[in-house]
Backbone as ProteinMPNN parsed JSONL, in Angstrom:
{"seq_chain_A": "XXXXXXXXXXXXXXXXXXXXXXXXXXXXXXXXXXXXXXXXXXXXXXXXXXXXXXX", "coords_chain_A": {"N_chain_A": [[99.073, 192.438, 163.026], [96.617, 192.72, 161.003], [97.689, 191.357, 158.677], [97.684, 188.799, 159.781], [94.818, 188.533, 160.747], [93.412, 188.572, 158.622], [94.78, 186.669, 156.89], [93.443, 184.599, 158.847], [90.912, 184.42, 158.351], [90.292, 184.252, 156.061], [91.514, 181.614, 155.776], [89.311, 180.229, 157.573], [86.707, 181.184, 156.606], [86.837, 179.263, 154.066], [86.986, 176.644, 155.652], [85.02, 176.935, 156.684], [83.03, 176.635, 154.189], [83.593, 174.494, 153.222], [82.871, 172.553, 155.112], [80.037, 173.303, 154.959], [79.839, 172.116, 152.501], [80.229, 169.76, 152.449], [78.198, 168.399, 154.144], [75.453, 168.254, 153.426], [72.163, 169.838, 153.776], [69.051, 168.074, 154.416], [66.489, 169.123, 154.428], [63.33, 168.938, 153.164], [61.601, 170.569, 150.354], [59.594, 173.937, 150.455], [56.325, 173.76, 150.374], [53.882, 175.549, 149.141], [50.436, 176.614, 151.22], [48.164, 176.922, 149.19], [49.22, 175.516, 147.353], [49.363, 172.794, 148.216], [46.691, 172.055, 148.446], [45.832, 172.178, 146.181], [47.102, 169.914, 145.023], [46.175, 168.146, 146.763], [43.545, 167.937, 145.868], [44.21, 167.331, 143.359], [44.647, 164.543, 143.891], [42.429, 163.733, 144.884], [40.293, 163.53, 142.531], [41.845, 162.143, 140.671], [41.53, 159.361, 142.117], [38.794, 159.568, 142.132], [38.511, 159.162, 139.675], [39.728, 156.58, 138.768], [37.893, 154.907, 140.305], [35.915, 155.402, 138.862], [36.557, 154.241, 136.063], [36.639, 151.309, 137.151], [33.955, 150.785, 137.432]], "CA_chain_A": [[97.759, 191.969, 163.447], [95.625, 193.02, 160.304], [97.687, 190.555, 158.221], [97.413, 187.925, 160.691], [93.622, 188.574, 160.791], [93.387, 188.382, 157.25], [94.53, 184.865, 156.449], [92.665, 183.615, 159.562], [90.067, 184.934, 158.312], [90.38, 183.358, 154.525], [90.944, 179.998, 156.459], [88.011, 180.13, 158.577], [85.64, 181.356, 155.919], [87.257, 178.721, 153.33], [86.619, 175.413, 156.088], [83.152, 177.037, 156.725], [82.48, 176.264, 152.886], [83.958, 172.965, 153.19], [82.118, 171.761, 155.654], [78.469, 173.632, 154.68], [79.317, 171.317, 151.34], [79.988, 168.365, 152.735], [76.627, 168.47, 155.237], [74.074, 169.436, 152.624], [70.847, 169.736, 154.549], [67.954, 167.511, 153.612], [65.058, 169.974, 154.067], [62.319, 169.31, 151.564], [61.214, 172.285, 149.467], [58.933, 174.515, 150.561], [55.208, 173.811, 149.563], [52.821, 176.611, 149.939], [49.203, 176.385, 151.516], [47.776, 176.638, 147.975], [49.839, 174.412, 146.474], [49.449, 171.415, 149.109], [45.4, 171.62, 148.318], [45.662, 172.116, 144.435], [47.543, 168.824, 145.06], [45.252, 167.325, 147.54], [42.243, 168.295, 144.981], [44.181, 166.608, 142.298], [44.779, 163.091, 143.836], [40.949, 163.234, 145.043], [40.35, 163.327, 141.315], [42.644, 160.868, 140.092], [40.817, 158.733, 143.031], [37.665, 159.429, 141.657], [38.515, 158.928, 137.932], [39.815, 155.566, 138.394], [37.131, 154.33, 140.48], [34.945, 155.402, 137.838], [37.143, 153.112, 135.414], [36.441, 150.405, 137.272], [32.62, 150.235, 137.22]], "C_chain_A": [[96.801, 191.884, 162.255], [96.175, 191.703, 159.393], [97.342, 189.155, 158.644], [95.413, 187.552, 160.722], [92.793, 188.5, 159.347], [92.977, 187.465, 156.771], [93.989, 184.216, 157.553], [91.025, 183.506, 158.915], [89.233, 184.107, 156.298], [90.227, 182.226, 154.875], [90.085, 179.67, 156.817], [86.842, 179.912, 157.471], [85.956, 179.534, 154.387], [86.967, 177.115, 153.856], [85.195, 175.579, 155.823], [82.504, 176.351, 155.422], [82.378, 175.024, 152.532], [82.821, 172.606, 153.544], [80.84, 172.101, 155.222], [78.394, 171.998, 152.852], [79.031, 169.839, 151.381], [79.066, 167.751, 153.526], [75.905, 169.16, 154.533], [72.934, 169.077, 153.905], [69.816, 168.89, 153.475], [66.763, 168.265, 153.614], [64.466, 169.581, 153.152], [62.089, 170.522, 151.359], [60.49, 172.474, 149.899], [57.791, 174.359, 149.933], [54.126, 174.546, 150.579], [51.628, 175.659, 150.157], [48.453, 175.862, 150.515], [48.065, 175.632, 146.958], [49.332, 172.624, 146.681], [47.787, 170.972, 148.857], [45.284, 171.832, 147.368], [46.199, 170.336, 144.454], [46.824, 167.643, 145.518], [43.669, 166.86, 146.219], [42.077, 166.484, 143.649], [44.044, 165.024, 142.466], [43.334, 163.19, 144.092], [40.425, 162.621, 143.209], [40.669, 162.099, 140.418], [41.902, 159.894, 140.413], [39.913, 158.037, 142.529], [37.485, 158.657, 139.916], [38.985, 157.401, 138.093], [38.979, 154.915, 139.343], [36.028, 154.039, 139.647], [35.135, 154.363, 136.516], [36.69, 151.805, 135.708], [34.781, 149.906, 137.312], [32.138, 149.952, 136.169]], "O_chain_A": [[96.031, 190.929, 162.361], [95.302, 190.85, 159.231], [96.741, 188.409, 157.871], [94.93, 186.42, 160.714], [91.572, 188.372, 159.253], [91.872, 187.117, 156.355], [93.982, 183.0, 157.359], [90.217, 182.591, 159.082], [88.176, 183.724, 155.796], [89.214, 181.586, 154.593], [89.777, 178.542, 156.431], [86.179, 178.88, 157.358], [84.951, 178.933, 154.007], [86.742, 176.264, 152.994], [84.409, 174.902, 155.161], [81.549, 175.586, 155.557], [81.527, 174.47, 151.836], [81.872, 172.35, 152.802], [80.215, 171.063, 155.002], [77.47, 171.324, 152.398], [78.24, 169.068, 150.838], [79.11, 166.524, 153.616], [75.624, 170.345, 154.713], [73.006, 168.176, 154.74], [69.753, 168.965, 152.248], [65.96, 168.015, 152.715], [64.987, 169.808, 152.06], [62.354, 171.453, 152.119], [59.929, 171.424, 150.214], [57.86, 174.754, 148.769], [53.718, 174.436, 151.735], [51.512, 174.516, 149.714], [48.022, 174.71, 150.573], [47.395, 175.116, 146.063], [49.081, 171.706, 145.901], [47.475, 169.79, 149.006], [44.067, 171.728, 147.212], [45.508, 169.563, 143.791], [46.779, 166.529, 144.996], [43.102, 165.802, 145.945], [41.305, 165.591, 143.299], [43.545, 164.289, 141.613], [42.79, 162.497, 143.231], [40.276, 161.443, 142.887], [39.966, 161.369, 139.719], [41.401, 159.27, 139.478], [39.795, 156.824, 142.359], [36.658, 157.954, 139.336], [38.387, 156.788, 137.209], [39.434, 153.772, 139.31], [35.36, 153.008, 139.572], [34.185, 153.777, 135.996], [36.339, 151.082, 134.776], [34.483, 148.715, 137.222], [30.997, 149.493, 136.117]]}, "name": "protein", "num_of_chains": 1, "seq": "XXXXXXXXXXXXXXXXXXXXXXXXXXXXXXXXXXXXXXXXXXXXXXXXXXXXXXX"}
């Protein structure tokens, strides 16, 4: 039984890997609170700076 439970056990874990590689997940990355309005800040900025260009 223990050998038996062994190599099922090697197999199993060994498809699992397969398949997790071949189905990556698309998730985007994680962007904190802080981050998402340092970002927001910056395009206002940008915004502003090339409107100012144009006058």
């Amino acid at each position: 039984m223990n050998r038996k439970k062994k190599i099922f056990t090697k197999l199993s874990s060994k498809a699992k890997k397969a398949n997790l590689k071949a189905n990556p997940k698309h998730k985007p990355k994680y962007i904190s609170k802080a981050e998402r309005e340092r970002l927001a800040q910056e395009a206002e900025q940008a915004a502003e700076g090339s409107n100012d260009a144009s006058d």
